[in-house]
Coordinates of C-alpha atoms and ligand atoms in Angstrom, one line a residue:
X69 CA -47.6 -15.9 -3.6
X70 CA -50.6 -13.9 -2.4
X71 CA -50.3 -10.5 -0.9
X72 CA -51.6 -11.8 2.4
X73 CA -49.0 -14.5 2.6
X74 CA -46.3 -12.1 1.6
X75 CA -47.3 -9.7 4.4
X76 CA -47.4 -12.6 6.9
X77 CA -44.0 -13.7 5.8
X78 CA -42.6 -10.2 6.1
X79 CA -44.1 -9.8 9.6
X80 CA -42.7 -13.1 10.6
X81 CA -39.2 -12.2 9.4
X82 CA -39.4 -8.9 11.2
X83 CA -40.4 -10.7 14.5
X84 CA -37.6 -13.2 13.9
X85 CA -35.1 -10.4 13.4
X86 CA -36.3 -8.5 16.5
X87 CA -36.1 -11.8 18.5
X88 CA -32.7 -12.6 17.3
X89 CA -31.3 -9.1 17.2
X90 CA -30.7 -9.3 13.5
X91 CA -31.7 -6.9 10.8
X92 CA -33.1 -8.1 7.4
X93 CA -30.5 -7.7 4.7
X94 CA -32.2 -6.9 1.4
X95 CA -31.4 -9.7 -1.1
X96 CA -29.1 -8.7 -3.9
X97 CA -28.8 -10.7 -7.1
X98 CA -25.8 -13.0 -7.2
X99 CA -24.4 -12.4 -3.7
X100 CA -25.0 -16.0 -2.7
X101 CA -22.1 -17.2 -4.9
X102 CA -19.6 -15.4 -2.6
X103 CA -18.7 -18.1 -0.1
X104 CA -16.4 -18.0 2.9
X105 CA -14.9 -21.4 2.0
X106 CA -13.7 -20.1 -1.4
X107 CA -12.2 -16.9 0.1
X108 CA -10.4 -18.9 2.8
X109 CA -9.1 -21.6 0.4
X110 CA -7.8 -19.1 -2.1
X111 CA -6.3 -16.8 0.5
X112 CA -4.4 -19.7 2.0
X113 CA -3.1 -20.5 -1.5
X114 CA -2.1 -17.0 -2.3
X115 CA -0.3 -16.4 1.1
X116 CA 1.4 -19.8 1.0
X117 CA 5.1 -19.8 1.8
X118 CA 6.0 -21.2 -1.6
X119 CA 5.3 -17.7 -3.1
X120 CA 8.1 -16.4 -0.8
X121 CA 6.2 -13.2 0.0
X122 CA 5.6 -12.2 -3.7
X123 CA 8.1 -9.3 -3.7
X124 CA 7.6 -6.9 -6.7
X125 CA 9.8 -7.5 -9.6
X126 CA 10.8 -11.0 -8.6
X127 CA 9.9 -14.3 -10.1
X128 CA 7.8 -14.9 -7.0
X129 CA 5.5 -12.0 -7.9
X130 CA 5.3 -13.3 -11.5
X131 CA 4.6 -16.8 -10.2
X132 CA 1.8 -15.6 -8.0
X133 CA 0.4 -13.5 -10.9
X134 CA 0.3 -16.5 -13.1
X135 CA -1.5 -18.4 -10.3
X136 CA -4.0 -15.5 -10.0
X137 CA -4.6 -15.3 -13.8
X138 CA -5.5 -19.0 -13.7
X139 CA -8.1 -18.2 -11.0
X140 CA -9.5 -15.5 -13.3
X141 CA -9.8 -18.1 -16.1
X142 CA -11.5 -20.6 -13.7
X143 CA -13.9 -17.8 -12.8
X144 CA -14.8 -17.4 -16.4
X145 CA -13.3 -13.9 -16.8
X146 CA -12.2 -12.9 -20.3
X147 CA -8.5 -11.9 -20.6
X148 CA -8.3 -8.1 -20.8
X149 CA -4.5 -7.5 -20.6
X150 CA -2.3 -7.1 -23.6
X151 CA -2.1 -9.4 -26.7
X152 CA -5.2 -11.3 -25.7
X153 CA -3.7 -12.4 -22.3
X154 CA -4.5 -11.6 -18.7
X155 CA -1.2 -9.8 -18.4
X156 CA 0.2 -6.3 -18.9
X157 CA 4.0 -6.4 -18.3
X158 CA 5.9 -3.2 -17.5
X159 CA 9.4 -2.4 -16.4
X160 CA 10.5 -1.4 -12.9
X161 CA 13.3 1.1 -13.0
X162 CA 15.5 0.5 -10.0
X163 CA 18.4 2.3 -8.4
X164 CA 20.7 0.9 -5.6
X165 CA 23.7 2.3 -3.8
X166 CA 26.7 0.5 -5.3
X167 CA 29.4 -1.3 -3.2
X168 CA 31.8 1.0 -5.1
X169 CA 30.7 3.9 -2.9
X170 CA 33.2 5.1 -0.2
X171 CA 32.9 7.2 2.9
X172 CA 35.8 8.6 4.9
X173 CA 35.5 10.9 7.9
X174 CA 38.8 12.3 9.2
X175 CA 41.0 9.2 9.2
X176 CA 38.0 6.8 9.8
X177 CA 37.2 4.7 6.7
X178 CA 33.6 3.5 7.1
X179 CA 32.5 0.2 5.8
X180 CA 29.2 0.5 3.8
X181 CA 26.2 -1.2 5.4
X182 CA 28.3 -2.2 8.5
X183 CA 29.5 1.1 10.0
X184 CA 27.3 3.4 7.9
X185 CA 23.9 3.3 6.2
X186 CA 23.2 5.4 3.0
X187 CA 19.6 6.5 3.3
X188 CA 19.5 8.6 0.1
X189 CA 19.8 6.5 -3.0
X190 CA 21.4 9.2 -5.2
X191 CA 24.8 9.8 -6.7
X192 CA 27.0 12.3 -4.8
X193 CA 30.7 13.4 -4.6
X194 CA 31.3 15.4 -1.4
X195 CA 34.6 16.7 0.0
X196 CA 33.8 19.2 2.8
X197 CA 34.5 20.1 6.4
X198 CA 32.5 18.3 9.1
X199 CA 30.6 20.2 11.8
X200 CA 29.1 18.5 14.8
X201 CA 26.0 20.2 16.1
X202 CA 25.3 18.1 19.2
X203 CA 21.9 16.7 20.2
X204 CA 19.2 17.3 17.6
X205 CA 16.6 18.8 19.9
X206 CA 19.0 21.4 21.3
X207 CA 20.1 22.8 18.0
X208 CA 19.1 26.5 17.4
X209 CA 18.4 26.1 13.7
X210 CA 18.1 29.9 13.2
X211 CA 21.7 30.4 14.4
X212 CA 23.8 27.6 13.0
X213 CA 25.8 28.1 9.8
X214 CA 25.9 24.8 7.9
X215 CA 26.3 26.1 4.4
X216 CA 28.8 24.0 2.4
X217 CA 29.4 21.7 5.4
X218 CA 28.8 18.1 6.3
X219 CA 26.6 18.1 9.4
X220 CA 26.7 15.5 12.1
X221 CA 23.9 15.4 14.8
X222 CA 23.2 13.2 17.7
X223 CA 19.7 11.6 17.3
X224 CA 17.3 11.9 20.2
X225 CA 13.8 10.5 20.4
X226 CA 12.3 13.8 21.5
X227 CA 8.9 14.4 19.8
X228 CA 9.3 11.2 17.6
X229 CA 7.0 8.3 17.7
X230 CA 9.0 5.4 19.2
X231 CA 6.2 2.9 18.9
X232 CA 8.4 0.4 17.2
X233 CA 5.7 -2.3 16.7
X234 CA 5.2 -0.7 13.3
X235 CA 7.9 -1.2 10.6
X236 CA 10.9 -0.1 12.5
X237 CA 12.8 1.8 9.8
X238 CA 10.1 4.5 10.1
X239 CA 12.0 5.9 13.0
X240 CA 14.9 7.0 10.9
X241 CA 12.5 8.5 8.4
X242 CA 10.7 10.5 11.1
X243 CA 14.0 11.8 12.4
X244 CA 15.0 13.0 8.9
X245 CA 11.7 14.7 8.3
X246 CA 12.0 16.5 11.6
X247 CA 15.6 17.7 11.4
X248 CA 17.1 17.0 8.0
X249 CA 14.8 19.2 5.8
X250 CA 15.9 22.4 7.7
X251 CA 19.6 21.5 7.5
X252 CA 19.4 20.8 3.8
X253 CA 17.5 24.0 3.2
X254 CA 20.3 25.9 5.0
X255 CA 22.9 24.5 2.6
X256 CA 24.3 21.4 4.4
X257 CA 26.0 19.2 1.7
X258 CA 25.5 16.0 3.7
X259 CA 23.9 14.9 7.0
X260 CA 25.3 12.3 9.3
X261 CA 22.9 11.0 12.0
X262 CA 24.5 9.4 15.0
X263 CA 22.3 6.6 16.3
X264 CA 20.5 6.7 19.7
X265 CA 19.1 3.5 21.2
X266 CA 16.0 3.5 19.0
X267 CA 18.0 3.9 15.8
X268 CA 20.4 1.2 17.0
X269 CA 17.3 -1.1 17.4
X270 CA 15.9 -0.2 14.0
X271 CA 19.3 -0.5 12.2
X272 CA 18.7 -3.9 10.6
X273 CA 15.3 -2.8 9.2
X274 CA 16.6 0.6 8.1
X275 CA 19.6 -1.1 6.5
X276 CA 17.4 -3.5 4.5
X277 CA 15.2 -0.7 3.4
X278 CA 18.1 1.5 2.3
X279 CA 20.0 -1.3 0.5
X280 CA 16.8 -2.0 -1.5
X281 CA 17.0 1.5 -3.0
X282 CA 14.3 3.2 -5.1
X283 CA 11.9 2.0 -7.7
X284 CA 9.8 3.7 -10.3
X285 CA 8.2 3.3 -13.7
X286 CA 9.6 4.8 -16.9
X287 CA 9.3 8.5 -16.8
X288 CA 8.7 8.7 -13.0
X289 CA 10.5 11.2 -10.8
X290 CA 12.7 8.4 -9.3
X291 CA 13.4 6.4 -12.5
X292 CA 16.6 8.2 -13.1
X293 CA 18.3 9.6 -9.9
X294 CA 20.3 12.8 -10.0
X295 CA 22.9 14.0 -7.5
X296 CA 21.6 14.8 -4.0
X297 CA 23.2 15.5 -0.6
X298 CA 24.0 12.2 1.1
X299 CA 22.0 11.2 4.2
X300 CA 24.0 8.8 6.3
X301 CA 23.5 6.9 9.6
X302 CA 26.3 5.8 11.8
X303 CA 26.5 3.6 14.9
X304 CA 26.2 5.0 18.4
X305 CA 29.9 4.5 19.1
X306 CA 30.8 6.9 16.4
X307 CA 29.7 9.8 18.7
X308 CA 33.1 9.4 20.4
X309 CA 35.3 10.4 17.5
X310 CA 32.9 12.3 15.2
X311 CA 32.8 15.2 17.6
X312 CA 36.5 15.9 17.0
X313 CA 36.9 19.4 15.4
X314 CA 38.6 20.1 12.1
X315 CA 37.7 16.8 10.3
X316 CA 37.0 16.6 6.6
X317 CA 34.4 14.2 5.2
X318 CA 34.9 12.5 1.8
X319 CA 31.8 10.9 0.6
X320 CA 31.5 9.2 -2.8
X321 CA 28.1 7.6 -3.5
X322 CA 27.8 5.6 -6.8
X323 CA 24.5 4.2 -8.0
X324 CA 23.6 1.1 -10.0
X325 CA 20.6 1.4 -12.2
X326 CA 18.7 -1.3 -14.0
X327 CA 15.2 -2.4 -15.1
X328 CA 13.2 -5.7 -14.6
X329 CA 9.6 -6.8 -15.1
X330 CA 6.5 -6.5 -13.0
X331 CA 3.0 -7.2 -14.3
X332 CA -0.7 -6.2 -14.0
X333 CA -3.2 -9.0 -14.1
X334 CA -6.5 -8.0 -15.9
X335 CA -9.7 -9.8 -16.7
X336 CA -13.3 -8.8 -17.4
X337 CA -16.8 -10.0 -16.7
X338 CA -18.8 -8.6 -19.6
X339 CA -22.5 -7.8 -19.4
X340 CA -24.9 -8.3 -22.3
X341 CA -26.1 -4.7 -22.5
X342 CA -25.4 -3.5 -26.1
X343 CA -24.3 -0.1 -25.0
X344 CA -23.4 -0.2 -21.3
X345 CA -21.3 -3.3 -21.5
X346 CA -18.6 -1.0 -22.7
X347 CA -18.5 0.7 -19.3
X348 CA -16.8 -0.9 -16.3
X349 CA -16.8 -1.0 -12.5
X350 CA -13.0 -1.5 -11.9
X351 CA -12.2 -3.8 -9.1
X352 CA -8.6 -3.3 -7.8
X353 CA -6.1 -5.1 -5.6
X354 CA -2.3 -5.8 -5.6
X355 CA -0.6 -9.2 -5.7
X356 CA 2.8 -8.2 -4.3
X357 CA 3.9 -8.3 -0.7
X358 CA 7.3 -7.8 0.9
X359 CA 9.2 -11.0 0.0
X360 CA 11.8 -12.5 2.4
X361 CA 13.3 -10.1 5.0
X362 CA 14.5 -9.8 8.6
X363 CA 13.3 -12.6 10.9
X364 CA 10.5 -11.6 13.2
X365 CA 9.0 -14.2 15.5
X366 CA 10.7 -17.2 13.8
X367 CA 9.6 -16.4 10.3
X368 CA 11.2 -14.4 7.5
X369 CA 8.6 -14.7 4.8
X370 CA 6.3 -11.6 4.6
X371 CA 3.3 -13.5 3.4
X372 CA 1.0 -10.5 2.8
X373 CA -2.2 -12.3 3.8
X374 CA -4.2 -9.3 4.8
X375 CA -2.0 -7.0 2.7
X376 CA -3.2 -7.9 0.1
X377 CA -4.2 -11.5 -0.6
X378 CA -7.5 -10.6 1.3
X379 CA -8.5 -8.1 -1.3
X380 CA -7.4 -10.1 -4.3
X381 CA -9.6 -13.1 -3.4
X382 CA -12.4 -10.7 -2.4
X383 CA -12.3 -8.9 -5.8
X384 CA -12.1 -12.2 -7.6
X385 CA -15.2 -13.4 -5.8
X386 CA -17.0 -10.1 -6.7
X387 CA -16.0 -10.4 -10.4
X388 CA -17.0 -14.0 -10.5
X389 CA -20.4 -13.2 -9.0
X390 CA -20.9 -10.4 -11.6
X391 CA -19.9 -12.8 -14.3
X392 CA -22.7 -15.2 -13.1
X393 CA -25.3 -12.4 -12.6
X394 CA -24.3 -9.6 -15.0
X395 CA -25.8 -6.1 -14.7
X396 CA -26.0 -3.4 -17.3
X397 CA -22.3 -2.5 -17.0
X398 CA -19.3 -4.9 -17.1
X399 CA -16.7 -5.5 -14.4
X400 CA -12.9 -5.1 -15.0
X401 CA -10.7 -6.8 -12.4
X402 CA -7.2 -5.2 -12.3
X403 CA -4.7 -6.6 -9.9
X404 CA -1.9 -4.0 -9.9
X405 CA 1.7 -5.3 -9.7
X406 CA 4.4 -3.5 -7.6
X407 CA 2.0 -1.5 -5.4
X408 CA 4.3 -1.8 -2.5
X409 CA 7.1 -0.1 -4.5
X410 CA 5.1 3.1 -5.0
X411 CA 1.7 2.2 -6.7
X412 CA 3.7 1.4 -9.8
X413 CA 1.2 -1.0 -11.5
X414 CA -1.8 1.4 -11.1
X415 CA 0.3 4.3 -12.3
X416 CA 1.3 2.2 -15.3
X417 CA -2.2 1.1 -16.0
X418 CA -3.7 4.6 -15.8
X419 CA -1.0 5.8 -18.3
X420 CA -1.5 2.7 -20.5
X421 CA -5.0 1.5 -20.0
X422 CA -6.2 -1.6 -21.8
X423 CA -9.8 -0.2 -21.9
X424 CA -10.5 3.5 -22.7
X425 CA -10.1 5.5 -19.4
X426 CA -13.4 7.2 -20.1
X427 CA -15.1 3.7 -19.9
X428 CA -14.2 3.3 -16.2
X429 CA -17.4 4.3 -14.4
X430 CA -15.9 3.7 -10.9
X431 CA -12.9 2.2 -9.1
X432 CA -13.4 0.1 -6.0
X433 CA -10.0 -0.6 -4.6
X434 CA -9.2 -2.5 -1.4
X435 CA -6.1 -2.7 0.8
X436 CA -6.2 -5.0 3.8
X437 CA -9.7 -6.1 4.6
X438 CA -9.5 -9.0 6.9
X439 CA -8.3 -7.8 10.4
X440 CA -9.1 -5.7 13.4
X441 CA -12.5 -5.3 15.2
X442 CA -15.1 -7.5 13.5
X443 CA -17.7 -4.7 13.4
X444 CA -15.7 -1.9 12.0
X445 CA -14.1 -0.8 8.7
X446 CA -13.2 2.3 6.8
X447 CA -14.1 3.7 3.4
X448 CA -11.4 6.0 2.1
X449 CA -12.5 8.7 -0.3
X450 CA -15.7 9.3 1.6
X451 CA -14.7 12.5 3.4
X452 CA -13.6 15.8 1.8
X453 CA -11.0 16.5 0.4
X454 CA -10.7 12.9 -0.6
X455 CA -14.3 12.4 -1.6
X456 CA -14.4 12.7 -5.4
X457 CA -17.9 11.3 -6.0
X458 CA -20.8 11.9 -3.6
X459 CA -22.8 9.7 -5.9
X460 CA -20.4 6.7 -5.5
X461 CA -20.0 7.3 -1.8
X462 CA -23.8 7.1 -1.4
X463 CA -23.8 3.8 -3.2
X464 CA -21.2 2.4 -0.8
X465 CA -22.8 3.8 2.3
X466 CA -26.2 2.4 1.3
X467 CA -24.6 -0.9 0.5
X468 CA -23.1 -0.9 4.0
X469 CA -26.5 -0.1 5.5
X470 CA -28.2 -2.9 3.5
X471 CA -25.4 -5.4 4.1
X472 CA -22.8 -5.7 6.8
X473 CA -23.5 -2.5 8.8
X474 CA -19.9 -1.9 9.7
X475 CA -19.2 1.0 12.0
X476 CA -17.2 3.2 9.7
X477 CA -14.1 5.0 10.8
X478 CA -13.6 8.4 9.1
X479 CA -10.6 9.6 11.0
X480 CA -8.2 7.8 8.7
X481 CA -9.7 9.6 5.7
X482 CA -8.8 13.0 7.2
X483 CA -5.9 15.0 5.6
X484 CA -4.6 15.5 9.2
X485 CA -4.2 11.7 9.9
X486 CA -0.5 11.0 10.3
X487 CA -0.5 7.8 8.2
X488 CA -1.8 9.5 5.1
X489 CA -3.6 6.3 4.3
X490 CA -5.6 7.7 1.4
X491 CA -2.4 8.2 -0.6
X492 CA -1.1 4.7 -0.1
X493 CA -3.1 2.5 -2.4
X494 CA -4.0 1.9 -6.0
X495 CA -7.2 4.0 -6.2
X496 CA -5.0 7.2 -6.1
X497 CA -3.9 7.4 -9.7
X498 CA -7.5 6.9 -10.8
X499 CA -8.8 9.5 -8.4
X500 CA -6.2 11.9 -9.8
X501 CA -7.7 11.4 -13.2
X502 CA -11.2 12.4 -11.9
X503 CA -12.6 8.8 -11.9
X504 CA -15.0 8.1 -9.0
X505 CA -12.8 6.1 -6.7
X506 CA -13.0 4.4 -3.2
X507 CA -10.7 2.3 -1.1
X508 CA -12.1 -0.3 1.3
X509 CA -9.9 -1.2 4.3
X510 CA -10.0 -2.5 7.8
X511 CA -6.8 -0.5 8.5
X512 CA -3.4 -1.1 10.1
X513 CA -2.5 -3.6 12.8
X514 CA 0.6 -4.7 14.6
X515 CA 1.3 -7.5 12.0
X516 CA 1.3 -5.1 9.1
X517 CA 4.4 -5.7 6.9
X518 CA 5.7 -8.5 9.1
X519 CA 5.8 -12.3 8.6
X520 CA 2.8 -12.5 11.0
X521 CA 0.6 -11.1 8.4
X522 CA -0.3 -14.7 7.5
X523 CA -3.4 -16.6 6.5
X524 CA -4.0 -18.0 10.0
X525 CA -4.4 -14.5 11.4
X526 CA -7.3 -13.5 9.0
X527 CA -10.8 -13.1 10.3
X528 CA -12.7 -14.9 7.5
X529 CA -16.2 -13.9 8.7
X530 CA -15.1 -10.3 8.5
X531 CA -13.5 -10.9 5.1
X532 CA -16.7 -12.4 3.8
X533 CA -18.7 -9.3 5.1
X534 CA -16.2 -6.9 3.5
X535 CA -16.5 -8.8 0.2
X536 CA -20.3 -8.7 0.3
X537 CA -20.1 -5.0 1.0
X538 CA -17.9 -4.4 -2.0
X539 CA -20.2 -6.6 -4.1
X540 CA -23.3 -4.7 -3.1
X541 CA -21.5 -1.5 -4.1
X542 CA -20.3 -2.9 -7.4
X543 CA -23.8 -4.2 -8.0
X544 CA -25.2 -0.6 -7.7
X545 CA -22.6 0.7 -10.1
X546 CA -23.3 -1.9 -12.8
X547 CA -27.1 -1.7 -12.4
X548 CA -27.5 2.1 -12.1
X549 CA -29.3 3.9 -14.9
X550 CA -26.6 6.6 -14.7
X551 CA -22.9 6.0 -13.9
X552 CA -21.6 7.8 -10.8
X553 CA -20.6 11.5 -11.4
X554 CA -17.5 13.2 -10.1
X555 CA -17.9 16.1 -7.7
X556 CA -16.9 19.3 -9.4
X557 CA -15.0 20.8 -6.4
X558 CA -12.7 17.7 -5.9
X559 CA -9.2 18.7 -5.2
X560 CA -6.7 16.6 -3.2
X561 CA -4.5 18.3 -0.5
X562 CA -1.4 17.0 -2.2
Ligands
LIG729 ZN1 -1.3 -3.1 0.4

């Protein structure tokens, strides 16, 4: 092509873009292989009801992981798990409150999970006087003497978010954070919360959550639970008799502990560079969702379409495109098991990496990238104190400018944001190790962790644009002369 024709063509395309209100997106090698149809087809497959919501530690998670590994194989990725496979198995350490537990207040014998919920999964033997403190918002915490006592309080919604469109057990957690911490610090040996109308409403969700218990990986703080003051919830009607003075509470909480398997799924797209092929852009997602739970809107399977099938199929498309059009560096796709149980797969992988940790040049993680306003998104890890690599952030922001041009929300990346979103996905363990790390997300919505997070509710145009944005960023990482550096002053607020 001559220079003149090139200029004419450029001028024409500028006119075209001005006429049609579009901007020219610089071409980037390999991006054309990312197709909306593939994303949509695979997302429908992964969020299909036959995977039963892919709950961590169940055969459903394993089944979905095997399905995903097969997609990695079809994409031409090399197995990069353990023993020449796509898999890295690890044990979930789980604790649950046992049915052998017993709770008696005065002469009332409470039936576990019917009359009383046990919110703290930890063993305890308490035999102590009960004190009723009245409505929570009227207690003078400076004056009350609760040392050595079992404390009962009437829950009130004062100052608590009662927006129950989000997972409804959060209400009980908010109450405990607001009142319980002080009472325990002052020496209370157990707390009994008496339901208000909101706690009554959230009872089935809170119950399910508390029955589930706690999970961790070997060596984690919750792997082996030690004795803690019981945190109990009782029905609204209990207010009538719990106020009676001079009662004694006898609380015996027993815990059942066991392990079972979860799995990381790992594949790589190797470049041909003799030196830099040993460095990786790590693409991250999680296969697990929330299984089968309470019925909401005629469905009880929590399909996890946005959270997080959207990211899994996107990262697979990015890895496939990098396999077809390699750069200097390689790509490592790590789909982390049991994310929803406390980032367990990513914590396990960073402690037992299948490639040297020092070979990970950058981590591009995603969590929920297919919902909300078509023109907006968020990049977590782009604002201090979460920003750990100005270099990588510049890659991602440039990639956004050159590609989808999302309006980027930065509020959710602030340490003051009440959701603490930065701390809730798989980039975190990598960032803590000082590896340049980012999280792509289109943020929460009212279907989050409900059965309505299904494939039909995904915005596939937006998912395609998010995938292209991640690809453009990954492309910069694999093509760069120098890998992204970590900012020297990086320090997370917690
Ligand atoms: Zn998620």
